PDB file of C-alpha atoms in Angstrom:
ATOM      1  CA  LEU A   1       0.000   0.000   0.000  1.00  0.00           C
ATOM      2  CA  ILE A   2       1.462   3.329  -1.125  1.00  0.00           C
ATOM      3  CA  SER A   3       0.220   6.707   0.111  1.00  0.00           C
ATOM      4  CA  PHE A   4       1.372  10.195  -0.867  1.00  0.00           C
ATOM      5  CA  LYS A   5       0.296  13.646   0.257  1.00  0.00           C
ATOM      6  CA  SER A   6       1.482  15.914  -2.544  1.00  0.00           C
ATOM      7  CA  SER A   7       2.735  15.814  -6.107  1.00  0.00           C
ATOM      8  CA  SER A   8       6.127  16.994  -4.891  1.00  0.00           C
ATOM      9  CA  VAL A   9       6.581  13.693  -3.082  1.00  0.00           C
ATOM     10  CA  LEU A  10       5.457  11.360  -5.797  1.00  0.00           C
ATOM     11  CA  ASN A  11       3.737  12.441  -9.002  1.00  0.00           C
ATOM     12  CA  MET A  12       1.736  10.115 -11.223  1.00  0.00           C
ATOM     13  CA  LYS A  13       4.592   9.693 -13.700  1.00  0.00           C
ATOM     14  CA  SER A  14       7.053   8.441 -11.113  1.00  0.00           C
ATOM     15  CA  PHE A  15       4.293   6.279  -9.601  1.00  0.00           C
ATOM     16  CA  PHE A  16       3.733   4.671 -13.003  1.00  0.00           C
ATOM     17  CA  HIS A  17       7.469   4.024 -13.390  1.00  0.00           C
ATOM     18  CA  PHE A  18       7.584   2.488  -9.918  1.00  0.00           C
ATOM     19  CA  ILE A  19       4.703   0.112 -10.638  1.00  0.00           C
ATOM     20  CA  THR A  20       6.193  -0.853 -14.009  1.00  0.00           C
ATOM     21  CA  ALA A  21       9.578  -1.630 -12.458  1.00  0.00           C
ATOM     22  CA  HIS A  22       7.934  -3.590  -9.629  1.00  0.00           C
ATOM     23  CA  LEU A  23       5.870  -5.711 -12.039  1.00  0.00           C
ATOM     24  CA  LEU A  24       8.967  -6.359 -14.147  1.00  0.00           C
ATOM     25  CA  PHE A  25      10.822  -7.572 -11.050  1.00  0.00           C
ATOM     26  CA  LEU A  26       7.966  -9.900 -10.085  1.00  0.00           C
ATOM     27  CA  SER A  27       7.785 -11.332 -13.603  1.00  0.00           C
ATOM     28  CA  GLN A  28      11.488 -12.154 -13.517  1.00  0.00           C
ATOM     29  CA  ALA A  29      11.574 -13.521  -9.958  1.00  0.00           C
ATOM     30  CA  LYS A  30       8.621 -15.891 -10.285  1.00  0.00           C
ATOM     31  CA  PRO A  31       7.579 -18.468 -12.864  1.00  0.00           C
ATOM     32  CA  SER A  32       4.809 -17.636 -15.311  1.00  0.00           C
ATOM     33  CA  ALA A  33       1.163 -17.783 -14.252  1.00  0.00           C
ATOM     34  CA  HIS A  34       0.824 -21.087 -16.084  1.00  0.00           C
ATOM     35  CA  ASP A  35       3.674 -22.599 -14.045  1.00  0.00           C
ATOM     36  CA  GLN A  36       2.832 -21.131 -10.626  1.00  0.00           C
ATOM     37  CA  SER A  37       0.863 -24.210  -9.610  1.00  0.00           C
ATOM     38  CA  TYR A  38       4.092 -26.210  -9.954  1.00  0.00           C
ATOM     39  CA  ASP A  39       6.014 -23.745  -7.793  1.00  0.00           C
ATOM     40  CA  ARG A  40       4.657 -24.724  -4.384  1.00  0.00           C
ATOM     41  CA  SER A  41       6.098 -28.195  -3.852  1.00  0.00           C
ATOM     42  CA  ALA A  42       9.410 -29.959  -4.332  1.00  0.00           C
ATOM     43  CA  SER A  43       7.545 -33.128  -5.328  1.00  0.00           C
ATOM     44  CA  VAL A  44       5.909 -31.790  -8.518  1.00  0.00           C
ATOM     45  CA  PHE A  45       7.459 -31.399 -11.958  1.00  0.00           C
ATOM     46  CA  SER A  46       6.456 -28.502 -14.190  1.00  0.00           C
ATOM     47  CA  PRO A  47       5.392 -29.267 -17.784  1.00  0.00           C
ATOM     48  CA  LYS A  48       8.906 -28.231 -18.835  1.00  0.00           C
ATOM     49  CA  GLY A  49      10.480 -30.841 -16.571  1.00  0.00           C
ATOM     50  CA  ASN A  50      11.652 -28.403 -13.879  1.00  0.00           C
ATOM     51  CA  ILE A  51      11.443 -28.707 -10.101  1.00  0.00           C
ATOM     52  CA  TYR A  52      11.290 -25.038  -9.189  1.00  0.00           C
ATOM     53  CA  GLN A  53      12.195 -25.542  -5.531  1.00  0.00           C
ATOM     54  CA  VAL A  54      15.491 -27.128  -6.586  1.00  0.00           C
ATOM     55  CA  ASN A  55      16.142 -24.192  -8.926  1.00  0.00           C
ATOM     56  CA  TYR A  56      15.460 -21.784  -6.062  1.00  0.00           C
ATOM     57  CA  ALA A  57      17.920 -23.692  -3.852  1.00  0.00           C
ATOM     58  CA  ARG A  58      20.564 -23.284  -6.573  1.00  0.00           C
ATOM     59  CA  MET A  59      19.737 -19.561  -6.705  1.00  0.00           C
ATOM     60  CA  ALA A  60      20.361 -19.322  -2.948  1.00  0.00           C
ATOM     61  CA  VAL A  61      23.801 -20.842  -3.538  1.00  0.00           C
ATOM     62  CA  GLY A  62      24.429 -18.528  -6.488  1.00  0.00           C
ATOM     63  CA  LYS A  63      23.708 -15.423  -4.410  1.00  0.00           C
ATOM     64  CA  SER A  64      26.096 -16.338  -1.591  1.00  0.00           C
ATOM     65  CA  MET A  65      29.797 -15.539  -1.372  1.00  0.00           C
ATOM     66  CA  THR A  66      32.185 -17.412  -3.671  1.00  0.00           C
ATOM     67  CA  SER A  67      34.023 -20.551  -2.579  1.00  0.00           C
ATOM     68  CA  VAL A  68      36.844 -22.285  -4.444  1.00  0.00           C
ATOM     69  CA  GLY A  69      38.555 -25.659  -4.210  1.00  0.00           C
ATOM     70  CA  VAL A  70      41.725 -26.664  -6.080  1.00  0.00           C
ATOM     71  CA  LYS A  71      43.312 -30.125  -6.079  1.00  0.00           C
ATOM     72  CA  CYS A  72      47.085 -29.797  -6.451  1.00  0.00           C
ATOM     73  CA  LYS A  73      49.843 -32.381  -6.598  1.00  0.00           C
ATOM     74  CA  ASP A  74      50.826 -31.782  -2.980  1.00  0.00           C
ATOM     75  CA  GLY A  75      47.460 -30.978  -1.404  1.00  0.00           C
ATOM     76  CA  ILE A  76      44.033 -29.378  -1.728  1.00  0.00           C
ATOM     77  CA  VAL A  77      43.388 -25.652  -1.299  1.00  0.00           C
ATOM     78  CA  PHE A  78      40.071 -24.294  -0.020  1.00  0.00           C
ATOM     79  CA  CYS A  79      39.162 -20.613  -0.157  1.00  0.00           C
ATOM     80  CA  GLY A  80      35.926 -18.927   0.865  1.00  0.00           C
ATOM     81  CA  SER A  81      35.066 -15.255   0.420  1.00  0.00           C
ATOM     82  CA  LYS A  82      33.432 -13.456   3.347  1.00  0.00           C
ATOM     83  CA  ARG A  83      32.006  -9.962   3.661  1.00  0.00           C
ATOM     84  CA  LYS A  84      33.996  -7.510   5.729  1.00  0.00           C
ATOM     85  CA  LEU A  85      31.790  -6.617   8.687  1.00  0.00           C
ATOM     86  CA  LYS A  86      33.333  -4.133  11.101  1.00  0.00           C
ATOM     87  CA  LEU A  87      30.886  -4.836  13.925  1.00  0.00           C
ATOM     88  CA  LYS A  88      31.029  -8.641  13.731  1.00  0.00           C
ATOM     89  CA  ASP A  89      33.797 -11.001  14.792  1.00  0.00           C
ATOM     90  CA  PRO A  90      35.125 -12.460  11.504  1.00  0.00           C
ATOM     91  CA  LYS A  91      36.051 -15.711  13.279  1.00  0.00           C
ATOM     92  CA  PHE A  92      32.368 -16.311  13.985  1.00  0.00           C
ATOM     93  CA  ILE A  93      31.612 -16.767  10.280  1.00  0.00           C
ATOM     94  CA  GLU A  94      33.290 -19.944   9.061  1.00  0.00           C
ATOM     95  CA  LYS A  95      33.270 -20.979   5.430  1.00  0.00           C
ATOM     96  CA  ILE A  96      35.647 -23.911   5.869  1.00  0.00           C
ATOM     97  CA  GLY A  97      34.747 -26.893   8.031  1.00  0.00           C
ATOM     98  CA  LYS A  98      36.487 -30.054   9.190  1.00  0.00           C
ATOM     99  CA  ILE A  99      34.578 -33.332   8.927  1.00  0.00           C
ATOM    100  CA  ASP A 100      37.342 -35.681  10.092  1.00  0.00           C
ATOM    101  CA  ASP A 101      41.125 -35.649  10.252  1.00  0.00           C
ATOM    102  CA  HIS A 102      41.245 -36.497   6.548  1.00  0.00           C
ATOM    103  CA  VAL A 103      38.206 -34.567   5.209  1.00  0.00           C
ATOM    104  CA  VAL A 104      37.772 -30.788   4.884  1.00  0.00           C
ATOM    105  CA  CYS A 105      35.108 -28.786   3.057  1.00  0.00           C
ATOM    106  CA  VAL A 106      34.111 -25.285   2.002  1.00  0.00           C
ATOM    107  CA  SER A 107      30.508 -24.222   1.405  1.00  0.00           C
ATOM    108  CA  SER A 108      28.300 -21.597  -0.205  1.00  0.00           C
ATOM    109  CA  GLY A 109      24.634 -21.045   0.546  1.00  0.00           C
ATOM    110  CA  LEU A 110      22.425 -20.813   3.616  1.00  0.00           C
ATOM    111  CA  SER A 111      24.515 -21.077   6.782  1.00  0.00           C
ATOM    112  CA  ALA A 112      21.826 -22.874   8.803  1.00  0.00           C
ATOM    113  CA  ASP A 113      21.428 -25.544   6.108  1.00  0.00           C
ATOM    114  CA  CYS A 114      25.206 -25.902   5.952  1.00  0.00           C
ATOM    115  CA  ASN A 115      25.508 -26.444   9.714  1.00  0.00           C
ATOM    116  CA  GLN A 116      22.764 -29.062   9.731  1.00  0.00           C
ATOM    117  CA  LEU A 117      24.368 -31.092   6.941  1.00  0.00           C
ATOM    118  CA  LEU A 118      27.855 -30.797   8.439  1.00  0.00           C
ATOM    119  CA  ARG A 119      26.534 -32.337  11.659  1.00  0.00           C
ATOM    120  CA  GLU A 120      25.152 -35.236   9.626  1.00  0.00           C
ATOM    121  CA  CYS A 121      28.486 -35.697   7.848  1.00  0.00           C
ATOM    122  CA  ARG A 122      30.472 -35.665  11.099  1.00  0.00           C
ATOM    123  CA  HIS A 123      28.086 -38.135  12.689  1.00  0.00           C
ATOM    124  CA  ARG A 124      28.425 -40.465   9.686  1.00  0.00           C
ATOM    125  CA  ALA A 125      32.233 -40.216   9.754  1.00  0.00           C
ATOM    126  CA  LEU A 126      32.375 -40.952  13.503  1.00  0.00           C
ATOM    127  CA  GLU A 127      29.964 -43.856  13.163  1.00  0.00           C
ATOM    128  CA  HIS A 128      32.091 -45.412  10.416  1.00  0.00           C
ATOM    129  CA  HIS A 129      35.290 -44.961  12.451  1.00  0.00           C
ATOM    130  CA  LEU A 130      33.784 -46.633  15.533  1.00  0.00           C
ATOM    131  CA  GLN A 131      32.432 -49.534  13.513  1.00  0.00           C
ATOM    132  CA  PHE A 132      35.380 -50.253  11.192  1.00  0.00           C
ATOM    133  CA  GLN A 133      38.312 -48.583  13.003  1.00  0.00           C
ATOM    134  CA  GLU A 134      39.283 -46.656   9.874  1.00  0.00           C
ATOM    135  CA  HIS A 135      38.710 -43.288   8.231  1.00  0.00           C
ATOM    136  CA  ILE A 136      35.549 -43.178   6.171  1.00  0.00           C
ATOM    137  CA  PRO A 137      36.183 -43.106   2.380  1.00  0.00           C
ATOM    138  CA  ILE A 138      34.936 -39.855   0.936  1.00  0.00           C
ATOM    139  CA  GLN A 139      32.723 -41.658  -1.598  1.00  0.00           C
ATOM    140  CA  THR A 140      30.903 -43.439   1.237  1.00  0.00           C
ATOM    141  CA  PHE A 141      29.818 -40.372   3.188  1.00  0.00           C
ATOM    142  CA  ILE A 142      29.245 -38.301   0.032  1.00  0.00           C
ATOM    143  CA  GLN A 143      26.787 -40.976  -1.071  1.00  0.00           C
ATOM    144  CA  SER A 144      25.042 -40.737   2.303  1.00  0.00           C
ATOM    145  CA  LEU A 145      24.907 -36.944   2.010  1.00  0.00           C
ATOM    146  CA  SER A 146      23.596 -37.049  -1.560  1.00  0.00           C
ATOM    147  CA  ASP A 147      20.839 -39.469  -0.469  1.00  0.00           C
ATOM    148  CA  ILE A 148      19.674 -36.888   2.085  1.00  0.00           C
ATOM    149  CA  LEU A 149      19.794 -34.061  -0.468  1.00  0.00           C
ATOM    150  CA  GLN A 150      17.916 -36.104  -3.056  1.00  0.00           C
ATOM    151  CA  VAL A 151      15.115 -37.136  -0.664  1.00  0.00           C
ATOM    152  CA  TYR A 152      14.425 -33.458   0.062  1.00  0.00           C
ATOM    153  CA  THR A 153      13.691 -32.906  -3.642  1.00  0.00           C
ATOM    154  CA  GLN A 154      10.800 -35.388  -3.823  1.00  0.00           C
ATOM    155  CA  VAL A 155       8.996 -35.197  -0.473  1.00  0.00           C
ATOM    156  CA  GLY A 156       6.059 -32.863   0.076  1.00  0.00           C
ATOM    157  CA  GLY A 157       6.107 -30.440   2.994  1.00  0.00           C
ATOM    158  CA  VAL A 158       9.880 -29.884   2.943  1.00  0.00           C
ATOM    159  CA  ARG A 159      12.247 -27.843   0.823  1.00  0.00           C
ATOM    160  CA  PRO A 160      15.668 -28.671  -0.693  1.00  0.00           C
ATOM    161  CA  PHE A 161      18.788 -27.595   1.199  1.00  0.00           C
ATOM    162  CA  GLY A 162      20.070 -24.273  -0.164  1.00  0.00           C
ATOM    163  CA  VAL A 163      23.765 -25.098   0.076  1.00  0.00           C
ATOM    164  CA  SER A 164      26.551 -26.607  -2.010  1.00  0.00           C
ATOM    165  CA  PHE A 165      29.827 -28.073  -0.773  1.00  0.00           C
ATOM    166  CA  ILE A 166      33.331 -28.711  -2.058  1.00  0.00           C
ATOM    167  CA  PHE A 167      34.817 -31.649  -0.127  1.00  0.00           C
ATOM    168  CA  GLY A 168      38.456 -32.692  -0.146  1.00  0.00           C
ATOM    169  CA  SER A 169      40.037 -35.766   1.415  1.00  0.00           C
ATOM    170  CA  TYR A 170      43.244 -37.768   1.572  1.00  0.00           C
ATOM    171  CA  ILE A 171      43.560 -41.504   2.118  1.00  0.00           C
ATOM    172  CA  LYS A 172      46.919 -43.142   1.443  1.00  0.00           C
ATOM    173  CA  ALA A 173      45.419 -45.819  -0.808  1.00  0.00           C
ATOM    174  CA  LYS A 174      43.651 -43.303  -3.088  1.00  0.00           C
ATOM    175  CA  GLY A 175      45.538 -40.040  -2.634  1.00  0.00           C
ATOM    176  CA  PHE A 176      43.819 -36.656  -2.799  1.00  0.00           C
ATOM    177  CA  GLU A 177      40.184 -36.493  -3.900  1.00  0.00           C
ATOM    178  CA  MET A 178      37.872 -33.493  -4.321  1.00  0.00           C
ATOM    179  CA  ILE A 179      34.106 -33.658  -4.822  1.00  0.00           C
ATOM    180  CA  GLN A 180      31.484 -30.942  -5.369  1.00  0.00           C
ATOM    181  CA  THR A 181      27.818 -31.395  -4.387  1.00  0.00           C
ATOM    182  CA  ASP A 182      24.612 -29.799  -5.678  1.00  0.00           C
ATOM    183  CA  PRO A 183      21.290 -29.138  -3.850  1.00  0.00           C
ATOM    184  CA  SER A 184      19.644 -31.732  -6.107  1.00  0.00           C
ATOM    185  CA  GLY A 185      21.871 -34.494  -4.716  1.00  0.00           C
ATOM    186  CA  VAL A 186      24.120 -34.692  -7.774  1.00  0.00           C
ATOM    187  CA  TYR A 187      27.875 -34.727  -7.133  1.00  0.00           C
ATOM    188  CA  GLY A 188      31.059 -35.018  -9.160  1.00  0.00           C
ATOM    189  CA  SER A 189      34.841 -35.177  -8.849  1.00  0.00           C
ATOM    190  CA  PHE A 190      36.850 -32.150 -10.006  1.00  0.00           C
ATOM    191  CA  ASN A 191      40.381 -30.761 -10.082  1.00  0.00           C
ATOM    192  CA  VAL A 192      39.020 -27.204  -9.773  1.00  0.00           C
ATOM    193  CA  ALA A 193      35.583 -26.368  -8.358  1.00  0.00           C
ATOM    194  CA  VAL A 194      33.829 -23.032  -7.811  1.00  0.00           C
ATOM    195  CA  ILE A 195      30.448 -22.383  -6.163  1.00  0.00           C
ATOM    196  CA  GLY A 196      28.580 -19.248  -5.168  1.00  0.00           C
ATOM    197  CA  ARG A 197      28.423 -15.777  -6.671  1.00  0.00           C
ATOM    198  CA  ASP A 198      30.141 -15.192 -10.043  1.00  0.00           C
ATOM    199  CA  ALA A 199      31.016 -18.900 -10.196  1.00  0.00           C
ATOM    200  CA  GLU A 200      31.184 -18.965 -14.000  1.00  0.00           C
ATOM    201  CA  LYS A 201      33.564 -16.011 -14.238  1.00  0.00           C
ATOM    202  CA  VAL A 202      35.819 -17.257 -11.440  1.00  0.00           C
ATOM    203  CA  LEU A 203      35.843 -20.769 -12.919  1.00  0.00           C
ATOM    204  CA  SER A 204      36.860 -19.352 -16.306  1.00  0.00           C
ATOM    205  CA  ASP A 205      39.788 -17.515 -14.704  1.00  0.00           C
ATOM    206  CA  MET A 206      40.738 -20.608 -12.713  1.00  0.00           C
ATOM    207  CA  ASN A 207      40.597 -22.751 -15.843  1.00  0.00           C
ATOM    208  CA  SER A 208      43.059 -20.434 -17.594  1.00  0.00           C
ATOM    209  CA  ALA A 209      45.416 -20.670 -14.624  1.00  0.00           C
ATOM    210  CA  PHE A 210      45.024 -24.468 -14.569  1.00  0.00           C
ATOM    211  CA  VAL A 211      45.905 -24.787 -18.265  1.00  0.00           C
ATOM    212  CA  GLU A 212      48.990 -22.604 -17.747  1.00  0.00           C
ATOM    213  CA  GLY A 213      50.159 -24.862 -14.909  1.00  0.00           C
ATOM    214  CA  LYS A 214      49.770 -22.208 -12.211  1.00  0.00           C
ATOM    215  CA  LEU A 215      47.746 -24.506  -9.930  1.00  0.00           C
ATOM    216  CA  ASP A 216      50.170 -27.431  -9.703  1.00  0.00           C
ATOM    217  CA  SER A 217      51.347 -26.670  -6.164  1.00  0.00           C
ATOM    218  CA  VAL A 218      49.570 -25.399  -3.067  1.00  0.00           C
ATOM    219  CA  GLU A 219      51.723 -22.255  -2.885  1.00  0.00           C
ATOM    220  CA  SER A 220      51.113 -21.225  -6.500  1.00  0.00           C
ATOM    221  CA  ALA A 221      47.399 -22.049  -6.261  1.00  0.00           C
ATOM    222  CA  LEU A 222      47.023 -19.816  -3.203  1.00  0.00           C
ATOM    223  CA  ILE A 223      48.634 -16.918  -5.066  1.00  0.00           C
ATOM    224  CA  GLU A 224      46.331 -17.317  -8.079  1.00  0.00           C
ATOM    225  CA  ILE A 225      43.174 -17.670  -6.002  1.00  0.00           C
ATOM    226  CA  GLN A 226      44.027 -14.580  -3.945  1.00  0.00           C
ATOM    227  CA  LYS A 227      44.452 -12.609  -7.192  1.00  0.00           C
ATOM    228  CA  ILE A 228      41.118 -13.790  -8.612  1.00  0.00           C
ATOM    229  CA  LEU A 229      39.063 -13.344  -5.423  1.00  0.00           C
ATOM    230  CA  LYS A 230      40.724 -10.116  -4.308  1.00  0.00           C
ATOM    231  CA  SER A 231      38.210  -7.400  -3.423  1.00  0.00           C
ATOM    232  CA  ASN A 232      38.028  -4.383  -1.130  1.00  0.00           C
ATOM    233  CA  GLU A 233      34.649  -5.510   0.195  1.00  0.00           C
ATOM    234  CA  THR A 234      35.556  -9.096   1.062  1.00  0.00           C
ATOM    235  CA  GLU A 235      38.153 -11.136   2.874  1.00  0.00           C
ATOM    236  CA  VAL A 236      39.200 -14.687   2.050  1.00  0.00           C
ATOM    237  CA  GLU A 237      39.281 -17.589   4.488  1.00  0.00           C
ATOM    238  CA  VAL A 238      41.903 -20.177   3.507  1.00  0.00           C
ATOM    239  CA  GLY A 239      42.323 -23.848   4.364  1.00  0.00           C
ATOM    240  CA  VAL A 240      44.854 -26.391   3.096  1.00  0.00           C
ATOM    241  CA  LEU A 241      44.751 -30.188   3.276  1.00  0.00           C
ATOM    242  CA  LYS A 242      48.288 -31.599   3.033  1.00  0.00           C
ATOM    243  CA  ILE A 243      50.234 -34.710   3.996  1.00  0.00           C
ATOM    244  CA  GLY A 244      52.049 -34.467   7.341  1.00  0.00           C
ATOM    245  CA  LYS A 245      55.356 -35.924   8.436  1.00  0.00           C
ATOM    246  CA  ASN A 246      53.752 -39.252   9.384  1.00  0.00           C
ATOM    247  CA  SER A 247      52.148 -39.603   5.930  1.00  0.00           C
ATOM    248  CA  GLU A 248      48.791 -38.630   7.418  1.00  0.00           C
ATOM    249  CA  PRO A 249      46.701 -35.551   6.512  1.00  0.00           C
TER     250      PRO A 249
END
């Protein structure tokens, strides 16, 4: 509801422009009137084969700060951009999380969804260690995580998780592995992965650096990532998974 007292505050011309801009925004933010009935549940396909709730979850990831993962010959580098907030303790906002001694991840998306899924991952890793007396293979707990993500795309009354992860692990038998997840439950193995805001542009820059051999080592990868993500409005949280002196991560 808009009210105005005089033409000096808001004349009819500016009011018309406001309404036009507002309607344009609504038309771009929501599906068409024909598809709106398929917009209310994660368990219904649209006639075009879309699940809009999954698309919205991907949009939540795409609007969050950028996160990058790079698998090098001597380790895996994780970097997550964070907004510079003068009144908030920067240590309180964590983009990089530890699942087990051999598994680290970086995320982009809704923080609450991220925390919930990280608890599930840590519980699964601890359960496996207690049962088999060994570190959980990354494929095993990624499969468990993807099952959870996928179920939330086909059950009524819930919504998909609005978060994506880049996981990295090291097990002596398999070496370094890096896997990226999607809100739909799909996952894949990558040498370079980027999620969050401006992912396509950052990935293009990272691909050029990868082709030129600038991402072969952890040190060189850190330099390149800092150059690409550098901004006056953000700071970058960095994590590195490497092999220690006892051949353990």
